């Protein structure tokens, strides 16, 4: 009975001892040269153009199938990188993957997400490699790392992310 009582006391007090002190949390910040741009600056330098994409190639492997992967290449980079992309597809195929190569230009992050979803549903792709200046989603949040109830400065942060 004493063991059970001690155990119950331990269980009720342990969370109080283990509370996280968020004041000691290391805050990640931009460490690159210069300052990162904003979403408005990104849109100004990347106007939304009509979507154009095409599937160029599908390869299958003679090895046990690891599964299909999608390689999405910015259309204007395909010709200059054709040799390197061909070698990459050869390497994937030799490792048992089934690469699917598509090129893309224009469009929005939602368009790219739709393409990825279509290949995931129809071909059960296990991953994707994005090559080039493709449409990118942005994320924004309000930070309060010191838990004082007031947003930090700058209180709204925006950054590109790969959540498609």
PDB file of C-alpha atoms in Angstrom:
ATOM      1  CA  UNK A   1       0.000   0.000   0.000  1.00  0.00           C
ATOM      2  CA  UNK A   2       2.876   2.356   0.788  1.00  0.00           C
ATOM      3  CA  UNK A   3       4.369   1.697  -2.636  1.00  0.00           C
ATOM      4  CA  UNK A   4       1.114   2.619  -4.336  1.00  0.00           C
ATOM      5  CA  UNK A   5       0.824   5.817  -2.267  1.00  0.00           C
ATOM      6  CA  UNK A   6       4.413   6.804  -3.089  1.00  0.00           C
ATOM      7  CA  UNK A   7       3.819   6.052  -6.746  1.00  0.00           C
ATOM      8  CA  UNK A   8       0.662   8.206  -6.833  1.00  0.00           C
ATOM      9  CA  UNK A   9       2.459  11.112  -5.135  1.00  0.00           C
ATOM     10  CA  UNK A  10       5.320  10.775  -7.599  1.00  0.00           C
ATOM     11  CA  UNK A  11       2.936  10.770 -10.574  1.00  0.00           C
ATOM     12  CA  UNK A  12       1.129  13.897  -9.404  1.00  0.00           C
ATOM     13  CA  UNK A  13       4.254  15.925  -8.584  1.00  0.00           C
ATOM     14  CA  UNK A  14       6.528  14.851 -11.434  1.00  0.00           C
ATOM     15  CA  UNK A  15       4.826  17.043 -14.084  1.00  0.00           C
ATOM     16  CA  UNK A  16       5.416  20.127 -11.914  1.00  0.00           C
ATOM     17  CA  UNK A  17       9.143  19.339 -11.685  1.00  0.00           C
ATOM     18  CA  UNK A  18       9.438  18.656 -15.383  1.00  0.00           C
ATOM     19  CA  UNK A  19       7.848  21.860 -16.661  1.00  0.00           C
ATOM     20  CA  UNK A  20       9.722  23.304 -19.598  1.00  0.00           C
ATOM     21  CA  UNK A  21      11.285  26.720 -19.140  1.00  0.00           C
ATOM     22  CA  UNK A  22      10.629  28.284 -22.526  1.00  0.00           C
ATOM     23  CA  UNK A  23      12.811  31.263 -21.617  1.00  0.00           C
ATOM     24  CA  UNK A  24      15.808  28.990 -22.186  1.00  0.00           C
ATOM     25  CA  UNK A  25      14.606  27.803 -25.596  1.00  0.00           C
ATOM     26  CA  UNK A  26      17.083  28.610 -28.333  1.00  0.00           C
ATOM     27  CA  UNK A  27      15.240  30.611 -30.964  1.00  0.00           C
ATOM     28  CA  UNK A  28      16.170  29.886 -34.542  1.00  0.00           C
ATOM     29  CA  UNK A  29      16.633  32.919 -36.697  1.00  0.00           C
ATOM     30  CA  UNK A  30      17.848  33.702 -40.191  1.00  0.00           C
ATOM     31  CA  UNK A  31      21.612  33.212 -40.253  1.00  0.00           C
ATOM     32  CA  UNK A  32      22.256  33.710 -43.939  1.00  0.00           C
ATOM     33  CA  UNK A  33      23.848  36.688 -45.570  1.00  0.00           C
ATOM     34  CA  UNK A  34      21.593  39.729 -45.876  1.00  0.00           C
ATOM     35  CA  UNK A  35      17.960  39.522 -44.905  1.00  0.00           C
ATOM     36  CA  UNK A  36      15.381  37.061 -46.213  1.00  0.00           C
ATOM     37  CA  UNK A  37      12.723  38.502 -48.453  1.00  0.00           C
ATOM     38  CA  UNK A  38       9.036  38.771 -47.712  1.00  0.00           C
ATOM     39  CA  UNK A  39       6.157  37.058 -49.420  1.00  0.00           C
ATOM     40  CA  UNK A  40       5.245  40.317 -51.184  1.00  0.00           C
ATOM     41  CA  UNK A  41       8.807  40.585 -52.538  1.00  0.00           C
ATOM     42  CA  UNK A  42       8.666  36.958 -53.669  1.00  0.00           C
ATOM     43  CA  UNK A  43       5.406  37.571 -55.544  1.00  0.00           C
ATOM     44  CA  UNK A  44       6.866  40.694 -57.173  1.00  0.00           C
ATOM     45  CA  UNK A  45       9.831  38.723 -58.519  1.00  0.00           C
ATOM     46  CA  UNK A  46       7.819  35.564 -59.320  1.00  0.00           C
ATOM     47  CA  UNK A  47       4.610  36.618 -61.078  1.00  0.00           C
ATOM     48  CA  UNK A  48       2.042  33.871 -61.423  1.00  0.00           C
ATOM     49  CA  UNK A  49       2.139  32.462 -64.962  1.00  0.00           C
ATOM     50  CA  UNK A  50      -0.130  29.857 -66.575  1.00  0.00           C
ATOM     51  CA  UNK A  51       0.679  26.292 -65.588  1.00  0.00           C
ATOM     52  CA  UNK A  52       2.370  24.085 -68.154  1.00  0.00           C
ATOM     53  CA  UNK A  53       3.713  20.638 -67.346  1.00  0.00           C
ATOM     54  CA  UNK A  54       4.376  17.365 -69.100  1.00  0.00           C
ATOM     55  CA  UNK A  55       5.524  13.893 -68.208  1.00  0.00           C
ATOM     56  CA  UNK A  56       8.699  13.106 -70.145  1.00  0.00           C
ATOM     57  CA  UNK A  57       9.715   9.685 -68.980  1.00  0.00           C
ATOM     58  CA  UNK A  58       8.945   6.692 -66.760  1.00  0.00           C
ATOM     59  CA  UNK A  59      11.520   4.088 -65.939  1.00  0.00           C
ATOM     60  CA  UNK A  60      11.114   0.696 -64.331  1.00  0.00           C
ATOM     61  CA  UNK A  61      13.738  -1.279 -62.497  1.00  0.00           C
ATOM     62  CA  UNK A  62      14.682  -4.919 -62.988  1.00  0.00           C
ATOM     63  CA  UNK A  63      15.437  -5.124 -59.265  1.00  0.00           C
ATOM     64  CA  UNK A  64      12.899  -5.679 -56.535  1.00  0.00           C
ATOM     65  CA  UNK A  65      10.711  -2.651 -56.790  1.00  0.00           C
ATOM     66  CA  UNK A  66      11.401  -0.033 -54.162  1.00  0.00           C
ATOM     67  CA  UNK A  67       8.628   2.112 -55.596  1.00  0.00           C
ATOM     68  CA  UNK A  68       7.894   5.089 -57.793  1.00  0.00           C
ATOM     69  CA  UNK A  69       9.397   8.522 -57.162  1.00  0.00           C
ATOM     70  CA  UNK A  70       8.569  11.742 -58.946  1.00  0.00           C
ATOM     71  CA  UNK A  71      11.260  14.093 -60.260  1.00  0.00           C
ATOM     72  CA  UNK A  72       9.818  17.551 -61.020  1.00  0.00           C
ATOM     73  CA  UNK A  73      12.166  19.821 -62.990  1.00  0.00           C
ATOM     74  CA  UNK A  74      11.689  23.471 -63.876  1.00  0.00           C
ATOM     75  CA  UNK A  75      11.147  23.449 -67.636  1.00  0.00           C
ATOM     76  CA  UNK A  76      13.934  25.943 -68.411  1.00  0.00           C
ATOM     77  CA  UNK A  77      16.472  23.800 -66.520  1.00  0.00           C
ATOM     78  CA  UNK A  78      15.686  20.515 -68.238  1.00  0.00           C
ATOM     79  CA  UNK A  79      17.875  21.038 -71.338  1.00  0.00           C
ATOM     80  CA  UNK A  80      20.956  22.355 -69.469  1.00  0.00           C
ATOM     81  CA  UNK A  81      20.681  19.563 -66.867  1.00  0.00           C
ATOM     82  CA  UNK A  82      19.608  16.755 -69.182  1.00  0.00           C
ATOM     83  CA  UNK A  83      22.863  14.788 -68.831  1.00  0.00           C
ATOM     84  CA  UNK A  84      22.858  15.062 -65.025  1.00  0.00           C
ATOM     85  CA  UNK A  85      19.158  14.249 -64.784  1.00  0.00           C
ATOM     86  CA  UNK A  86      19.607  11.207 -67.015  1.00  0.00           C
ATOM     87  CA  UNK A  87      22.419   9.979 -64.773  1.00  0.00           C
ATOM     88  CA  UNK A  88      20.288  10.591 -61.677  1.00  0.00           C
ATOM     89  CA  UNK A  89      17.406   8.597 -63.185  1.00  0.00           C
ATOM     90  CA  UNK A  90      19.862   5.807 -64.095  1.00  0.00           C
ATOM     91  CA  UNK A  91      21.101   5.745 -60.487  1.00  0.00           C
ATOM     92  CA  UNK A  92      17.568   5.660 -59.084  1.00  0.00           C
ATOM     93  CA  UNK A  93      16.631   2.831 -61.445  1.00  0.00           C
ATOM     94  CA  UNK A  94      19.786   0.874 -60.558  1.00  0.00           C
ATOM     95  CA  UNK A  95      18.822   1.171 -56.883  1.00  0.00           C
ATOM     96  CA  UNK A  96      15.386  -0.311 -57.552  1.00  0.00           C
ATOM     97  CA  UNK A  97      13.337   2.886 -57.771  1.00  0.00           C
ATOM     98  CA  UNK A  98      10.918   3.691 -60.595  1.00  0.00           C
ATOM     99  CA  UNK A  99      11.496   7.368 -61.427  1.00  0.00           C
ATOM    100  CA  UNK A 100       8.889   9.457 -63.202  1.00  0.00           C
ATOM    101  CA  UNK A 101      10.281  12.640 -64.778  1.00  0.00           C
ATOM    102  CA  UNK A 102       8.097  15.673 -65.400  1.00  0.00           C
ATOM    103  CA  UNK A 103       8.874  19.267 -66.343  1.00  0.00           C
ATOM    104  CA  UNK A 104       6.883  22.222 -65.123  1.00  0.00           C
ATOM    105  CA  UNK A 105       6.691  25.959 -65.676  1.00  0.00           C
ATOM    106  CA  UNK A 106       4.397  28.584 -64.231  1.00  0.00           C
ATOM    107  CA  UNK A 107       1.552  27.705 -61.940  1.00  0.00           C
ATOM    108  CA  UNK A 108       1.002  28.174 -58.242  1.00  0.00           C
ATOM    109  CA  UNK A 109       1.984  26.173 -55.169  1.00  0.00           C
ATOM    110  CA  UNK A 110      -1.550  24.769 -55.231  1.00  0.00           C
ATOM    111  CA  UNK A 111      -0.987  23.568 -58.812  1.00  0.00           C
ATOM    112  CA  UNK A 112       2.228  21.810 -57.797  1.00  0.00           C
ATOM    113  CA  UNK A 113       0.476  20.301 -54.802  1.00  0.00           C
ATOM    114  CA  UNK A 114      -2.283  19.027 -57.103  1.00  0.00           C
ATOM    115  CA  UNK A 115       0.275  17.389 -59.394  1.00  0.00           C
ATOM    116  CA  UNK A 116       2.010  15.748 -56.428  1.00  0.00           C
ATOM    117  CA  UNK A 117      -1.338  14.532 -55.076  1.00  0.00           C
ATOM    118  CA  UNK A 118      -2.391  13.127 -58.454  1.00  0.00           C
ATOM    119  CA  UNK A 119       0.825  11.120 -58.731  1.00  0.00           C
ATOM    120  CA  UNK A 120       0.492   9.996 -55.119  1.00  0.00           C
ATOM    121  CA  UNK A 121      -3.079   8.772 -55.696  1.00  0.00           C
ATOM    122  CA  UNK A 122      -2.602   7.300 -59.182  1.00  0.00           C
ATOM    123  CA  UNK A 123       0.979   6.006 -58.983  1.00  0.00           C
ATOM    124  CA  UNK A 124       1.529   5.715 -55.214  1.00  0.00           C
ATOM    125  CA  UNK A 125       4.756   7.745 -55.370  1.00  0.00           C
ATOM    126  CA  UNK A 126       6.892   7.430 -52.269  1.00  0.00           C
ATOM    127  CA  UNK A 127       8.628  10.776 -52.650  1.00  0.00           C
ATOM    128  CA  UNK A 128       9.450  13.649 -54.943  1.00  0.00           C
ATOM    129  CA  UNK A 129      12.532  15.642 -55.882  1.00  0.00           C
ATOM    130  CA  UNK A 130      11.869  19.254 -56.860  1.00  0.00           C
ATOM    131  CA  UNK A 131      14.534  20.823 -59.095  1.00  0.00           C
ATOM    132  CA  UNK A 132      14.633  24.521 -59.904  1.00  0.00           C
ATOM    133  CA  UNK A 133      12.637  27.635 -59.202  1.00  0.00           C
ATOM    134  CA  UNK A 134       9.241  25.991 -58.833  1.00  0.00           C
ATOM    135  CA  UNK A 135       6.229  27.597 -57.128  1.00  0.00           C
ATOM    136  CA  UNK A 136       6.791  27.626 -53.393  1.00  0.00           C
ATOM    137  CA  UNK A 137       4.364  27.832 -50.499  1.00  0.00           C
ATOM    138  CA  UNK A 138       4.943  30.376 -47.759  1.00  0.00           C
ATOM    139  CA  UNK A 139       4.179  30.109 -44.068  1.00  0.00           C
ATOM    140  CA  UNK A 140       3.597  32.921 -41.622  1.00  0.00           C
ATOM    141  CA  UNK A 141       3.264  32.954 -37.879  1.00  0.00           C
ATOM    142  CA  UNK A 142       3.282  35.267 -34.919  1.00  0.00           C
ATOM    143  CA  UNK A 143       6.059  34.488 -32.451  1.00  0.00           C
ATOM    144  CA  UNK A 144       5.958  34.845 -28.668  1.00  0.00           C
ATOM    145  CA  UNK A 145       9.064  32.961 -27.564  1.00  0.00           C
ATOM    146  CA  UNK A 146       9.366  34.738 -24.216  1.00  0.00           C
ATOM    147  CA  UNK A 147       5.758  33.888 -23.263  1.00  0.00           C
ATOM    148  CA  UNK A 148       4.943  37.423 -22.181  1.00  0.00           C
ATOM    149  CA  UNK A 149       1.714  37.475 -24.172  1.00  0.00           C
ATOM    150  CA  UNK A 150       3.138  40.021 -26.614  1.00  0.00           C
ATOM    151  CA  UNK A 151       4.396  39.168 -30.096  1.00  0.00           C
ATOM    152  CA  UNK A 152       8.153  39.302 -30.545  1.00  0.00           C
ATOM    153  CA  UNK A 153       9.824  41.752 -32.919  1.00  0.00           C
ATOM    154  CA  UNK A 154       9.407  41.253 -35.787  1.00  0.00           C
ATOM    155  CA  UNK A 155       6.143  39.837 -34.617  1.00  0.00           C
ATOM    156  CA  UNK A 156       5.101  38.353 -37.882  1.00  0.00           C
ATOM    157  CA  UNK A 157       7.557  36.107 -39.674  1.00  0.00           C
ATOM    158  CA  UNK A 158       7.155  34.777 -43.200  1.00  0.00           C
ATOM    159  CA  UNK A 159       9.246  32.105 -44.840  1.00  0.00           C
ATOM    160  CA  UNK A 160       9.071  29.641 -47.721  1.00  0.00           C
ATOM    161  CA  UNK A 161       8.373  26.045 -46.797  1.00  0.00           C
ATOM    162  CA  UNK A 162       7.964  22.702 -48.491  1.00  0.00           C
ATOM    163  CA  UNK A 163       4.548  21.824 -47.080  1.00  0.00           C
ATOM    164  CA  UNK A 164       2.714  20.911 -50.247  1.00  0.00           C
TER     165      UNK A 164
END
